[in-house]
Tab-separated table of N, CA and C in Angstrom:
chain	number	residue	atom	x	y	z
A	1	UNK	N	94.621	56.093	-64.386
A	1	UNK	CA	94.941	54.987	-63.509
A	1	UNK	C	93.717	54.085	-63.366
A	2	UNK	N	93.888	52.814	-63.619
A	2	UNK	CA	92.760	51.896	-63.465
A	2	UNK	C	92.876	51.191	-62.123
A	3	UNK	N	91.734	50.965	-61.508
A	3	UNK	CA	91.768	50.289	-60.208
A	3	UNK	C	91.660	48.791	-60.441
A	4	UNK	N	92.604	48.068	-59.900
A	4	UNK	CA	92.622	46.620	-60.029
A	4	UNK	C	91.989	46.028	-58.783
A	5	UNK	N	90.897	45.314	-58.964
A	5	UNK	CA	90.212	44.724	-57.818
A	5	UNK	C	90.683	43.287	-57.661
A	6	UNK	N	91.310	43.000	-56.528
A	6	UNK	CA	91.791	41.641	-56.307
A	6	UNK	C	90.660	40.779	-55.754
A	7	UNK	N	90.725	39.503	-56.067
A	7	UNK	CA	89.730	38.562	-55.583
A	7	UNK	C	90.040	38.234	-54.127
A	8	UNK	N	89.050	38.379	-53.281
A	8	UNK	CA	89.246	38.052	-51.872
A	8	UNK	C	89.179	36.538	-51.711
A	9	UNK	N	90.168	36.003	-51.020
A	9	UNK	CA	90.202	34.572	-50.778
A	9	UNK	C	90.292	34.302	-49.287
A	10	UNK	N	90.041	33.051	-48.932
A	10	UNK	CA	90.139	32.654	-47.529
A	10	UNK	C	90.798	31.287	-47.458
A	11	UNK	N	91.314	30.996	-46.301
A	11	UNK	CA	91.923	29.701	-46.072
A	11	UNK	C	90.822	28.632	-46.063
A	12	UNK	N	91.165	27.413	-46.401
A	12	UNK	CA	90.176	26.332	-46.366
A	12	UNK	C	89.512	26.171	-44.994
A	13	UNK	N	90.273	26.394	-43.917
A	13	UNK	CA	89.692	26.261	-42.572
A	13	UNK	C	88.564	27.269	-42.359
A	14	UNK	N	88.762	28.484	-42.844
A	14	UNK	CA	87.730	29.514	-42.715
A	14	UNK	C	86.508	29.147	-43.547
A	15	UNK	N	86.737	28.689	-44.773
A	15	UNK	CA	85.630	28.298	-45.642
A	15	UNK	C	84.863	27.124	-45.037
A	16	UNK	N	85.584	26.141	-44.494
A	16	UNK	CA	84.927	24.981	-43.877
A	16	UNK	C	84.061	25.420	-42.701
A	17	UNK	N	84.580	26.355	-41.917
A	17	UNK	CA	83.819	26.869	-40.775
A	17	UNK	C	82.534	27.548	-41.251
A	18	UNK	N	82.650	28.356	-42.302
A	18	UNK	CA	81.478	29.049	-42.843
A	18	UNK	C	80.475	28.062	-43.435
A	19	UNK	N	80.960	26.943	-43.947
A	19	UNK	CA	80.087	25.921	-44.530
A	19	UNK	C	79.544	24.959	-43.474
A	20	UNK	N	80.100	25.019	-42.264
A	20	UNK	CA	79.642	24.149	-41.184
A	20	UNK	C	80.082	22.708	-41.344
A	21	UNK	N	81.283	22.510	-41.908
A	21	UNK	CA	81.786	21.149	-42.098
A	21	UNK	C	83.154	20.993	-41.436
A	22	UNK	N	83.515	19.750	-41.167
A	22	UNK	CA	84.790	19.413	-40.554
A	22	UNK	C	85.853	19.400	-41.639
A	23	UNK	N	86.834	20.275	-41.522
A	23	UNK	CA	87.848	20.458	-42.557
A	23	UNK	C	88.533	19.157	-42.954
A	24	UNK	N	88.925	18.351	-41.980
A	24	UNK	CA	89.671	17.124	-42.276
A	24	UNK	C	88.866	16.124	-43.098
A	25	UNK	N	87.551	16.285	-43.141
A	25	UNK	CA	86.705	15.364	-43.910
A	25	UNK	C	86.443	15.861	-45.333
A	26	UNK	N	86.896	17.069	-45.647
A	26	UNK	CA	86.679	17.624	-46.994
A	26	UNK	C	87.677	17.018	-47.970
A	27	UNK	N	87.385	17.086	-49.267
A	27	UNK	CA	88.321	16.553	-50.265
A	27	UNK	C	89.664	17.292	-50.230
A	28	UNK	N	90.711	16.595	-50.619
A	28	UNK	CA	92.073	17.149	-50.597
A	28	UNK	C	92.165	18.449	-51.388
A	29	UNK	N	91.525	18.523	-52.553
A	29	UNK	CA	91.624	19.743	-53.368
A	29	UNK	C	91.020	20.950	-52.646
A	30	UNK	N	90.039	20.713	-51.784
A	30	UNK	CA	89.457	21.797	-50.989
A	30	UNK	C	90.438	22.209	-49.888
A	31	UNK	N	91.003	21.236	-49.175
A	31	UNK	CA	91.916	21.500	-48.048
A	31	UNK	C	93.221	22.146	-48.487
A	32	UNK	N	93.663	21.851	-49.693
A	32	UNK	CA	94.992	22.296	-50.133
A	32	UNK	C	94.982	23.604	-50.915
A	33	UNK	N	93.829	24.122	-51.230
A	33	UNK	CA	93.764	25.350	-52.018
A	33	UNK	C	93.339	26.537	-51.185
A	34	UNK	N	92.886	27.562	-51.875
A	34	UNK	CA	92.253	28.713	-51.233
A	34	UNK	C	90.862	28.818	-51.838
A	35	UNK	N	89.967	29.467	-51.129
A	35	UNK	CA	88.581	29.589	-51.575
A	35	UNK	C	88.246	31.058	-51.735
A	36	UNK	N	87.785	31.427	-52.913
A	36	UNK	CA	87.381	32.816	-53.137
A	36	UNK	C	85.961	33.002	-52.599
A	37	UNK	N	85.586	34.236	-52.418
A	37	UNK	CA	84.223	34.527	-51.943
A	37	UNK	C	83.177	34.004	-52.932
A	38	UNK	N	83.461	34.126	-54.225
A	38	UNK	CA	82.502	33.643	-55.220
A	38	UNK	C	82.417	32.115	-55.188
A	39	UNK	N	83.547	31.446	-54.953
A	39	UNK	CA	83.519	29.981	-54.827
A	39	UNK	C	82.728	29.556	-53.585
A	40	UNK	N	82.918	30.270	-52.480
A	40	UNK	CA	82.175	29.972	-51.257
A	40	UNK	C	80.680	30.148	-51.499
A	41	UNK	N	80.330	31.241	-52.169
A	41	UNK	CA	78.925	31.500	-52.473
A	41	UNK	C	78.341	30.379	-53.331
A	42	UNK	N	79.110	29.921	-54.313
A	42	UNK	CA	78.649	28.829	-55.175
A	42	UNK	C	78.485	27.538	-54.368
A	43	UNK	N	79.405	27.287	-53.455
A	43	UNK	CA	79.299	26.094	-52.605
A	43	UNK	C	78.053	26.150	-51.715
A	44	UNK	N	77.703	27.357	-51.273
A	44	UNK	CA	76.528	27.515	-50.410
A	44	UNK	C	75.229	27.388	-51.186
A	45	UNK	N	75.187	27.937	-52.401
A	45	UNK	CA	73.942	27.922	-53.162
A	45	UNK	C	73.725	26.620	-53.926
A	46	UNK	N	74.803	26.051	-54.448
A	46	UNK	CA	74.702	24.790	-55.181
A	46	UNK	C	75.791	23.839	-54.694
A	47	UNK	N	75.579	23.254	-53.499
A	47	UNK	CA	76.627	22.416	-52.922
A	47	UNK	C	76.894	21.161	-53.759
A	48	UNK	N	78.181	20.820	-53.945
A	48	UNK	CA	78.513	19.581	-54.634
A	48	UNK	C	78.142	18.382	-53.758
A	49	UNK	N	78.128	17.203	-54.328
A	49	UNK	CA	77.702	16.009	-53.595
A	49	UNK	C	78.523	15.760	-52.336
A	50	UNK	N	79.840	16.010	-52.389
A	50	UNK	CA	80.655	15.765	-51.197
A	50	UNK	C	80.213	16.647	-50.033
A	51	UNK	N	79.785	17.877	-50.327
A	51	UNK	CA	79.338	18.795	-49.286
A	51	UNK	C	77.968	18.377	-48.752
A	52	UNK	N	77.087	17.976	-49.644
A	52	UNK	CA	75.759	17.484	-49.237
A	52	UNK	C	75.931	16.287	-48.301
A	53	UNK	N	76.801	15.347	-48.705
A	53	UNK	CA	77.034	14.148	-47.897
A	53	UNK	C	77.640	14.482	-46.534
A	54	UNK	N	78.623	15.390	-46.530
A	54	UNK	CA	79.256	15.783	-45.261
A	54	UNK	C	78.251	16.433	-44.316
A	55	UNK	N	77.421	17.300	-44.850
A	55	UNK	CA	76.429	17.969	-44.008
A	55	UNK	C	75.399	16.975	-43.474
A	56	UNK	N	75.073	15.980	-44.274
A	56	UNK	CA	74.064	15.005	-43.863
A	56	UNK	C	74.617	13.963	-42.892
A	57	UNK	N	75.825	13.483	-43.156
A	57	UNK	CA	76.344	12.334	-42.411
A	57	UNK	C	77.509	12.637	-41.477
A	58	UNK	N	78.185	13.752	-41.703
A	58	UNK	CA	79.352	14.079	-40.901
A	58	UNK	C	80.589	13.394	-41.429
A	59	UNK	N	81.649	13.411	-40.695
A	59	UNK	CA	81.756	13.903	-39.323
A	59	UNK	C	81.539	15.416	-39.244
A	60	UNK	N	80.907	15.809	-38.137
A	60	UNK	CA	80.555	17.214	-37.941
A	60	UNK	C	81.534	17.874	-36.972
A	61	UNK	N	81.849	19.157	-37.197
A	61	UNK	CA	82.699	19.897	-36.250
A	61	UNK	C	81.940	20.145	-34.938
A	62	UNK	N	82.684	20.449	-33.899
A	62	UNK	CA	82.073	20.621	-32.571
A	62	UNK	C	80.905	21.610	-32.525
A	63	UNK	N	80.990	22.774	-33.197
A	63	UNK	CA	79.826	23.679	-33.124
A	63	UNK	C	78.553	23.042	-33.666
A	64	UNK	N	78.676	22.237	-34.712
A	64	UNK	CA	77.507	21.574	-35.297
A	64	UNK	C	77.018	20.465	-34.364
A	65	UNK	N	77.948	19.699	-33.794
A	65	UNK	CA	77.580	18.641	-32.844
A	65	UNK	C	76.841	19.255	-31.656
A	66	UNK	N	77.390	20.343	-31.123
A	66	UNK	CA	76.760	21.008	-29.974
A	66	UNK	C	75.351	21.468	-30.319
A	67	UNK	N	75.200	22.064	-31.507
A	67	UNK	CA	73.883	22.544	-31.926
A	67	UNK	C	72.895	21.387	-32.066
A	68	UNK	N	73.334	20.299	-32.691
A	68	UNK	CA	72.448	19.146	-32.899
A	68	UNK	C	72.036	18.495	-31.583
A	69	UNK	N	72.920	18.577	-30.576
A	69	UNK	CA	72.612	18.000	-29.268
A	69	UNK	C	71.913	18.990	-28.333
A	70	UNK	N	71.893	20.266	-28.720
A	70	UNK	CA	71.235	21.282	-27.890
A	70	UNK	C	72.043	21.667	-26.661
A	71	UNK	N	73.385	21.650	-26.821
A	71	UNK	CA	74.265	22.017	-25.711
A	71	UNK	C	75.305	23.013	-26.218
A	72	UNK	N	76.103	23.540	-25.297
A	72	UNK	CA	77.188	24.442	-25.688
A	72	UNK	C	78.430	23.622	-26.049
A	73	UNK	N	79.391	24.279	-26.683
A	73	UNK	CA	80.653	23.609	-26.999
A	73	UNK	C	81.369	23.234	-25.698
A	74	UNK	N	81.310	24.113	-24.713
A	74	UNK	CA	81.912	23.810	-23.411
A	74	UNK	C	81.209	22.618	-22.770
A	75	UNK	N	79.901	22.528	-22.962
A	75	UNK	CA	79.141	21.390	-22.436
A	75	UNK	C	79.582	20.079	-23.060
A	76	UNK	N	79.898	20.134	-24.353
A	76	UNK	CA	80.432	18.936	-25.022
A	76	UNK	C	81.724	18.500	-24.343
A	77	UNK	N	82.612	19.461	-24.113
A	77	UNK	CA	83.896	19.153	-23.484
A	77	UNK	C	83.685	18.585	-22.080
A	78	UNK	N	82.779	19.179	-21.318
A	78	UNK	CA	82.496	18.664	-19.971
A	78	UNK	C	81.953	17.245	-20.041
A	79	UNK	N	81.240	16.934	-21.128
A	79	UNK	CA	80.693	15.592	-21.313
A	79	UNK	C	81.700	14.619	-21.897
A	80	UNK	N	82.907	15.103	-22.182
A	80	UNK	CA	83.946	14.228	-22.701
A	80	UNK	C	83.944	14.065	-24.213
A	81	UNK	N	83.137	14.861	-24.916
A	81	UNK	CA	83.089	14.787	-26.378
A	81	UNK	C	84.067	15.817	-26.936
A	82	UNK	N	85.187	15.336	-27.436
A	82	UNK	CA	86.214	16.242	-27.947
A	82	UNK	C	86.492	16.029	-29.423
A	83	UNK	N	85.978	14.953	-29.989
A	83	UNK	CA	86.211	14.625	-31.389
A	83	UNK	C	84.962	14.923	-32.210
A	84	UNK	N	85.128	15.126	-33.510
A	84	UNK	CA	83.960	15.283	-34.379
A	84	UNK	C	83.116	14.007	-34.338
A	85	UNK	N	81.812	14.165	-34.481
A	85	UNK	CA	80.916	13.011	-34.475
A	85	UNK	C	80.141	12.942	-35.783
A	86	UNK	N	79.761	11.730	-36.164
A	86	UNK	CA	78.909	11.547	-37.339
A	86	UNK	C	77.454	11.743	-36.917
A	87	UNK	N	76.588	11.874	-37.884
A	87	UNK	CA	75.158	12.010	-37.602
A	87	UNK	C	74.659	10.788	-36.849
A	88	UNK	N	75.162	9.617	-37.227
A	88	UNK	CA	74.780	8.367	-36.563
A	88	UNK	C	75.200	8.371	-35.093
A	89	UNK	N	76.413	8.833	-34.808
A	89	UNK	CA	76.900	8.905	-33.428
A	89	UNK	C	76.089	9.908	-32.607
A	90	UNK	N	75.706	11.003	-33.234
A	90	UNK	CA	74.890	12.015	-32.539
A	90	UNK	C	73.526	11.422	-32.197
A	91	UNK	N	72.930	10.712	-33.152
A	91	UNK	CA	71.630	10.071	-32.913
A	91	UNK	C	71.729	9.049	-31.781
A	92	UNK	N	72.819	8.290	-31.764
A	92	UNK	CA	73.016	7.294	-30.705
A	92	UNK	C	73.137	7.971	-29.341
A	93	UNK	N	73.852	9.092	-29.296
A	93	UNK	CA	73.980	9.842	-28.045
A	93	UNK	C	72.622	10.350	-27.575
A	94	UNK	N	71.829	10.858	-28.524
A	94	UNK	CA	70.489	11.345	-28.174
A	94	UNK	C	69.636	10.204	-27.627
A	95	UNK	N	69.716	9.032	-28.268
A	95	UNK	CA	68.933	7.871	-27.816
A	95	UNK	C	69.379	7.411	-26.434
A	96	UNK	N	70.695	7.391	-26.232
A	96	UNK	CA	71.260	6.974	-24.949
A	96	UNK	C	70.917	7.985	-23.865
A	97	UNK	N	70.912	9.262	-24.229
A	97	UNK	CA	70.596	10.382	-23.329
A	97	UNK	C	71.296	10.258	-21.978
A	98	UNK	N	72.644	10.252	-21.993
A	98	UNK	CA	73.382	10.122	-20.728
A	98	UNK	C	73.104	11.300	-19.795
A	99	UNK	N	73.434	11.093	-18.548
A	99	UNK	CA	73.168	12.113	-17.533
A	99	UNK	C	73.830	13.443	-17.860
A	100	UNK	N	75.082	13.423	-18.362
A	100	UNK	CA	75.771	14.678	-18.679
A	100	UNK	C	75.018	15.449	-19.749
A	101	UNK	N	74.431	14.731	-20.731
A	101	UNK	CA	73.690	15.394	-21.809
A	101	UNK	C	72.414	16.030	-21.265
A	102	UNK	N	71.733	15.329	-20.396
A	102	UNK	CA	70.524	15.892	-19.775
A	102	UNK	C	70.868	17.166	-18.999
A	103	UNK	N	71.949	17.105	-18.240
A	103	UNK	CA	72.375	18.255	-17.432
A	103	UNK	C	72.762	19.436	-18.324
A	104	UNK	N	73.541	19.166	-19.377
A	104	UNK	CA	73.984	20.244	-20.268
A	104	UNK	C	72.814	20.850	-21.045
A	105	UNK	N	71.850	20.028	-21.436
A	105	UNK	CA	70.661	20.568	-22.112
A	105	UNK	C	69.875	21.478	-21.180
A	106	UNK	N	69.756	21.077	-19.925
A	106	UNK	CA	69.050	21.905	-18.940
A	106	UNK	C	69.796	23.222	-18.730
A	107	UNK	N	71.127	23.146	-18.654
A	107	UNK	CA	71.942	24.350	-18.505
A	107	UNK	C	71.747	25.273	-19.698
A	108	UNK	N	71.774	24.704	-20.885
A	108	UNK	CA	71.606	25.498	-22.110
A	108	UNK	C	70.227	26.152	-22.144
A	109	UNK	N	69.203	25.438	-21.704
A	109	UNK	CA	67.849	26.002	-21.660
A	109	UNK	C	67.798	27.197	-20.704
A	110	UNK	N	68.476	27.074	-19.558
A	110	UNK	CA	68.528	28.177	-18.600
A	110	UNK	C	69.258	29.380	-19.191
A	111	UNK	N	70.345	29.125	-19.899
A	111	UNK	CA	71.112	30.212	-20.534
A	111	UNK	C	70.236	30.942	-21.546
A	112	UNK	N	69.507	30.181	-22.357
A	112	UNK	CA	68.617	30.806	-23.356
A	112	UNK	C	67.543	31.649	-22.682
A	113	UNK	N	66.964	31.112	-21.599
A	113	UNK	CA	65.926	31.831	-20.877
A	113	UNK	C	66.488	33.139	-20.303
A	114	UNK	N	67.687	33.077	-19.750
A	114	UNK	CA	68.326	34.271	-19.192
A	114	UNK	C	68.635	35.280	-20.296
A	115	UNK	N	69.075	34.816	-21.439
A	115	UNK	CA	69.359	35.724	-22.563
A	115	UNK	C	68.097	36.450	-23.010
A	116	UNK	N	66.980	35.744	-23.041
A	116	UNK	CA	65.704	36.369	-23.412
A	116	UNK	C	65.336	37.427	-22.371
A	117	UNK	N	65.505	37.100	-21.086
A	117	UNK	CA	65.182	38.045	-20.018
A	117	UNK	C	66.035	39.309	-20.134
A	118	UNK	N	67.330	39.142	-20.365
A	118	UNK	CA	68.246	40.291	-20.474
A	118	UNK	C	67.910	41.127	-21.704
A	119	UNK	N	67.599	40.469	-22.802
A	119	UNK	CA	67.250	41.198	-24.022
A	119	UNK	C	65.979	42.022	-23.816
A	120	UNK	N	65.005	41.433	-23.137
A	120	UNK	CA	63.752	42.142	-22.848
A	120	UNK	C	64.024	43.337	-21.940
A	121	UNK	N	64.864	43.146	-20.925
A	121	UNK	CA	65.215	44.222	-20.002
A	121	UNK	C	65.895	45.367	-20.750
A	122	UNK	N	66.832	45.046	-21.626
A	122	UNK	CA	67.525	46.081	-22.408
A	122	UNK	C	66.548	46.836	-23.311
A	123	UNK	N	65.601	46.110	-23.898
A	123	UNK	CA	64.608	46.761	-24.763
A	123	UNK	C	63.736	47.717	-23.950
A	124	UNK	N	63.345	47.289	-22.751
A	124	UNK	CA	62.530	48.152	-21.885
A	124	UNK	C	63.307	49.405	-21.482
A	125	UNK	N	64.591	49.241	-21.155
A	125	UNK	CA	65.412	50.392	-20.768
A	125	UNK	C	65.596	51.348	-21.943
A	126	UNK	N	65.783	50.820	-23.126
A	126	UNK	CA	65.941	51.662	-24.314
A	126	UNK	C	64.644	52.425	-24.593
A	127	UNK	N	63.515	51.756	-24.372
A	127	UNK	CA	62.217	52.403	-24.587
A	127	UNK	C	62.018	53.548	-23.589
A	128	UNK	N	62.404	53.327	-22.335
A	128	UNK	CA	62.294	54.380	-21.317
A	128	UNK	C	63.166	55.580	-21.682
A	129	UNK	N	64.396	55.298	-22.148
A	129	UNK	CA	65.291	56.391	-22.551
A	129	UNK	C	64.710	57.166	-23.721
A	130	UNK	N	64.123	56.447	-24.664
A	130	UNK	CA	63.545	57.090	-25.831
A	130	UNK	C	62.377	57.988	-25.416
A	131	UNK	N	61.543	57.516	-24.481
A	131	UNK	CA	60.418	58.316	-24.007
A	131	UNK	C	60.889	59.560	-23.274
A	132	UNK	N	61.967	59.419	-22.488
A	132	UNK	CA	62.493	60.561	-21.745
A	132	UNK	C	63.064	61.605	-22.683
A	133	UNK	N	63.730	61.152	-23.760
A	133	UNK	CA	64.334	62.104	-24.693
A	133	UNK	C	63.266	62.816	-25.529
A	134	UNK	N	62.093	62.206	-25.659
A	134	UNK	CA	60.980	62.870	-26.381
A	134	UNK	C	60.344	63.973	-25.548
A	135	UNK	N	60.444	63.846	-24.209
A	135	UNK	CA	59.778	64.816	-23.322
A	135	UNK	C	60.440	66.153	-23.334
């Protein structure tokens, strides 16, 4: 009996998410097909021009917009940003620096600081447990 290994594929939406691009802005042949793991790997290592352009100029999906602005996805929604933005629109928002963006950036900074504190606390507790188990 020979084992037949099937090629793992994913939906275009999943591949677009992994590539960090907005699905609706990708070429039709990408949106209408399926993407194998090897094709995804090739797109990541040697991106075609359409992918390079999309990553550089957008429109970008919300997770990328949030990252570029230094806020959470929920913060984007609270700020009224619900649509994908281009790199130019993101730059304009940064230049404008509206009050909601300042507030969300401050919130995000606090969240990061708290995450670092919790991670440090967990590491200290794990170290104490390890020392106790050695005794």
